[in-house]
């Protein structure tokens, strides 16, 4: 192999190992939604399906799951590992009329090692990613339809919520509070405390005291 070709191949492999540029993924507008509640809904959905949470920021969530079969061809001339990992990234943008949710997929070989190799596989999983976004929007719409007292007006996320944590079961806590006669105000459920597998929420109501609700994957109950 001539020197220029060896140099080009080395540069290509270095770029791949450092991470490939992600292609634009599918996106969806979820109308009449606020960022904390859509984030909580997405987190709850993914974790209930056994995905691992890798990163959770104000406007980004990253999940991961192992793959038995590689989703990409991998580096040239390399035997794939027994297990690769698929990472799904959700970006959430607050708009005046709702939340824009964008999604991308990336495969990682030898994750966490010095050999780690990454490939953008958004195109390969595009249909699945689009279906995941449709499902998320449908879940939100069903939640609104079955909860007439749920605040539907789109609000400014920074002024209304700031960095207030909402937790994974925030909307379940709100649903429990509504069933107990709470007319939710704009603050909704605020996470007070969380430990492994359980969360304590303070749910704010109009014209009455807030309700303390404790939730886990078995459901919610009134906290005394």
mmCIF file of N, CA and C in Angstrom, residues 14-64:
data_model
loop_
_atom_site.group_PDB
_atom_site.id
_atom_site.type_symbol
_atom_site.label_atom_id
_atom_site.label_comp_id
_atom_site.label_asym_id
_atom_site.label_seq_id
_atom_site.Cartn_x
_atom_site.Cartn_y
_atom_site.Cartn_z
ATOM 1 N N UNK A 14 -9.057 6.692 12.633
ATOM 2 C CA UNK A 14 -9.004 7.575 13.790
ATOM 3 C C UNK A 14 -10.306 8.326 13.949
ATOM 4 N N UNK A 15 -10.852 8.817 12.854
ATOM 5 C CA UNK A 15 -12.125 9.545 12.913
ATOM 6 C C UNK A 15 -13.239 8.635 13.360
ATOM 7 N N UNK A 16 -13.240 7.387 12.890
ATOM 8 C CA UNK A 16 -14.294 6.459 13.277
ATOM 9 C C UNK A 16 -14.221 6.133 14.754
ATOM 10 N N UNK A 17 -13.009 5.902 15.271
ATOM 11 C CA UNK A 17 -12.866 5.545 16.680
ATOM 12 C C UNK A 17 -13.232 6.698 17.585
ATOM 13 N N UNK A 18 -13.072 7.925 17.120
ATOM 14 C CA UNK A 18 -13.412 9.088 17.929
ATOM 15 C C UNK A 18 -14.890 9.403 17.876
ATOM 16 N N UNK A 19 -15.624 8.828 16.902
ATOM 17 C CA UNK A 19 -17.051 9.082 16.800
ATOM 18 C C UNK A 19 -17.379 9.732 15.473
ATOM 19 N N UNK A 20 -18.337 9.151 14.763
ATOM 20 C CA UNK A 20 -18.733 9.696 13.481
ATOM 21 C C UNK A 20 -19.759 10.788 13.674
ATOM 22 N N UNK A 21 -19.822 11.708 12.721
ATOM 23 C CA UNK A 21 -20.811 12.773 12.807
ATOM 24 C C UNK A 21 -22.197 12.188 12.613
ATOM 25 N N UNK A 22 -23.115 12.548 13.491
ATOM 26 C CA UNK A 22 -24.461 12.000 13.435
ATOM 27 C C UNK A 22 -25.251 12.664 12.321
ATOM 28 N N UNK A 23 -26.009 11.860 11.585
ATOM 29 C CA UNK A 23 -26.878 12.417 10.559
ATOM 30 C C UNK A 23 -28.153 12.929 11.210
ATOM 31 N N UNK A 24 -28.836 13.801 10.471
ATOM 32 C CA UNK A 24 -30.087 14.346 10.994
ATOM 33 C C UNK A 24 -31.105 13.222 11.115
ATOM 34 N N UNK A 25 -31.680 13.090 12.291
ATOM 35 C CA UNK A 25 -32.637 12.028 12.527
ATOM 36 C C UNK A 25 -34.063 12.518 12.418
ATOM 37 N N UNK A 26 -35.034 11.608 12.522
ATOM 38 C CA UNK A 26 -36.439 12.001 12.486
ATOM 39 C C UNK A 26 -36.777 12.914 13.660
ATOM 40 N N UNK A 27 -37.819 13.702 13.502
ATOM 41 C CA UNK A 27 -38.281 14.563 14.583
ATOM 42 C C UNK A 27 -39.788 14.668 14.526
ATOM 43 N N UNK A 28 -40.380 15.105 15.630
ATOM 44 C CA UNK A 28 -41.824 15.252 15.707
ATOM 45 C C UNK A 28 -42.141 16.424 16.622
ATOM 46 N N UNK A 29 -43.229 17.127 16.313
ATOM 47 C CA UNK A 29 -43.701 18.191 17.188
ATOM 48 C C UNK A 29 -44.812 17.624 18.064
ATOM 49 N N UNK A 30 -44.641 17.730 19.371
ATOM 50 C CA UNK A 30 -45.679 17.301 20.313
ATOM 51 C C UNK A 30 -46.345 18.564 20.839
ATOM 52 N N UNK A 31 -47.540 18.824 20.343
ATOM 53 C CA UNK A 31 -48.223 20.079 20.640
ATOM 54 C C UNK A 31 -48.728 20.122 22.074
ATOM 55 N N UNK A 32 -48.851 21.348 22.596
ATOM 56 C CA UNK A 32 -49.415 21.586 23.929
ATOM 57 C C UNK A 32 -48.673 20.803 25.013
ATOM 58 N N UNK A 33 -47.368 20.726 24.882
ATOM 59 C CA UNK A 33 -46.565 19.962 25.838
ATOM 60 C C UNK A 33 -45.484 20.854 26.428
ATOM 61 N N UNK A 34 -44.976 20.455 27.591
ATOM 62 C CA UNK A 34 -43.852 21.140 28.216
ATOM 63 C C UNK A 34 -42.687 20.168 28.339
ATOM 64 N N UNK A 35 -41.498 20.704 28.325
ATOM 65 C CA UNK A 35 -40.293 19.874 28.262
ATOM 66 C C UNK A 35 -40.167 18.891 29.431
ATOM 67 N N UNK A 36 -40.365 19.317 30.687
ATOM 68 C CA UNK A 36 -40.203 18.355 31.777
ATOM 69 C C UNK A 36 -41.146 17.163 31.681
ATOM 70 N N UNK A 37 -42.377 17.397 31.235
ATOM 71 C CA UNK A 37 -43.337 16.298 31.196
ATOM 72 C C UNK A 37 -43.069 15.345 30.034
ATOM 73 N N UNK A 38 -42.648 15.870 28.895
ATOM 74 C CA UNK A 38 -42.285 14.983 27.788
ATOM 75 C C UNK A 38 -41.015 14.206 28.133
ATOM 76 N N UNK A 39 -40.086 14.858 28.794
ATOM 77 C CA UNK A 39 -38.866 14.164 29.212
ATOM 78 C C UNK A 39 -39.191 13.041 30.183
ATOM 79 N N UNK A 40 -40.059 13.310 31.152
ATOM 80 C CA UNK A 40 -40.445 12.275 32.113
ATOM 81 C C UNK A 40 -41.157 11.122 31.427
ATOM 82 N N UNK A 41 -42.003 11.428 30.451
ATOM 83 C CA UNK A 41 -42.726 10.389 29.719
ATOM 84 C C UNK A 41 -41.762 9.523 28.913
ATOM 85 N N UNK A 42 -40.787 10.152 28.252
ATOM 86 C CA UNK A 42 -39.803 9.398 27.477
ATOM 87 C C UNK A 42 -38.925 8.532 28.372
ATOM 88 N N UNK A 43 -38.503 9.080 29.497
ATOM 89 C CA UNK A 43 -37.687 8.313 30.443
ATOM 90 C C UNK A 43 -38.440 7.099 30.953
ATOM 91 N N UNK A 44 -39.675 7.305 31.353
ATOM 92 C CA UNK A 44 -40.461 6.207 31.909
ATOM 93 C C UNK A 44 -40.672 5.112 30.873
ATOM 94 N N UNK A 45 -40.936 5.504 29.621
ATOM 95 C CA UNK A 45 -41.156 4.538 28.552
ATOM 96 C C UNK A 45 -39.910 3.698 28.293
ATOM 97 N N UNK A 46 -38.760 4.361 28.181
ATOM 98 C CA UNK A 46 -37.515 3.651 27.859
ATOM 99 C C UNK A 46 -37.071 2.734 28.996
ATOM 100 N N UNK A 47 -37.132 3.230 30.226
ATOM 101 C CA UNK A 47 -36.695 2.427 31.361
ATOM 102 C C UNK A 47 -37.617 1.241 31.595
ATOM 103 N N UNK A 48 -38.908 1.419 31.313
ATOM 104 C CA UNK A 48 -39.851 0.310 31.460
ATOM 105 C C UNK A 48 -39.557 -0.801 30.459
ATOM 106 N N UNK A 49 -38.913 -0.466 29.355
ATOM 107 C CA UNK A 49 -38.553 -1.461 28.340
ATOM 108 C C UNK A 49 -37.158 -2.031 28.551
ATOM 109 N N UNK A 50 -36.517 -1.657 29.639
ATOM 110 C CA UNK A 50 -35.231 -2.243 29.976
ATOM 111 C C UNK A 50 -34.023 -1.532 29.426
ATOM 112 N N UNK A 51 -34.196 -0.333 28.844
ATOM 113 C CA UNK A 51 -33.058 0.421 28.347
ATOM 114 C C UNK A 51 -32.302 1.046 29.511
ATOM 115 N N UNK A 52 -31.013 1.252 29.337
ATOM 116 C CA UNK A 52 -30.167 1.860 30.362
ATOM 117 C C UNK A 52 -30.020 3.354 30.090
ATOM 118 N N UNK A 53 -30.208 4.163 31.121
ATOM 119 C CA UNK A 53 -30.049 5.604 30.984
ATOM 120 C C UNK A 53 -28.562 5.947 31.062
ATOM 121 N N UNK A 54 -28.034 6.572 30.024
ATOM 122 C CA UNK A 54 -26.624 6.950 29.953
ATOM 123 C C UNK A 54 -26.429 8.412 30.328
ATOM 124 N N UNK A 55 -27.332 9.269 29.875
ATOM 125 C CA UNK A 55 -27.180 10.700 30.106
ATOM 126 C C UNK A 55 -28.558 11.349 30.175
ATOM 127 N N UNK A 56 -28.727 12.259 31.116
ATOM 128 C CA UNK A 56 -29.977 12.997 31.220
ATOM 129 C C UNK A 56 -29.652 14.454 31.529
ATOM 130 N N UNK A 57 -29.862 15.308 30.531
ATOM 131 C CA UNK A 57 -29.658 16.739 30.690
ATOM 132 C C UNK A 57 -30.990 17.453 30.481
ATOM 133 N N UNK A 58 -30.943 18.777 30.626
ATOM 134 C CA UNK A 58 -32.183 19.543 30.538
ATOM 135 C C UNK A 58 -32.906 19.298 29.228
ATOM 136 N N UNK A 59 -32.185 19.256 28.118
ATOM 137 C CA UNK A 59 -32.813 19.115 26.812
ATOM 138 C C UNK A 59 -32.275 17.922 26.025
ATOM 139 N N UNK A 60 -31.747 16.920 26.731
ATOM 140 C CA UNK A 60 -31.206 15.752 26.048
ATOM 141 C C UNK A 60 -31.319 14.527 26.944
ATOM 142 N N UNK A 61 -31.639 13.385 26.316
ATOM 143 C CA UNK A 61 -31.644 12.093 27.017
ATOM 144 C C UNK A 61 -30.931 11.091 26.117
ATOM 145 N N UNK A 62 -30.075 10.247 26.708
ATOM 146 C CA UNK A 62 -29.380 9.212 25.953
ATOM 147 C C UNK A 62 -29.608 7.872 26.647
ATOM 148 N N UNK A 63 -30.085 6.896 25.864
ATOM 149 C CA UNK A 63 -30.316 5.541 26.358
ATOM 150 C C UNK A 63 -29.411 4.567 25.622
ATOM 151 N N UNK A 64 -29.272 3.371 26.191
ATOM 152 C CA UNK A 64 -28.439 2.350 25.546
ATOM 153 C C UNK A 64 -29.028 0.980 25.792
#
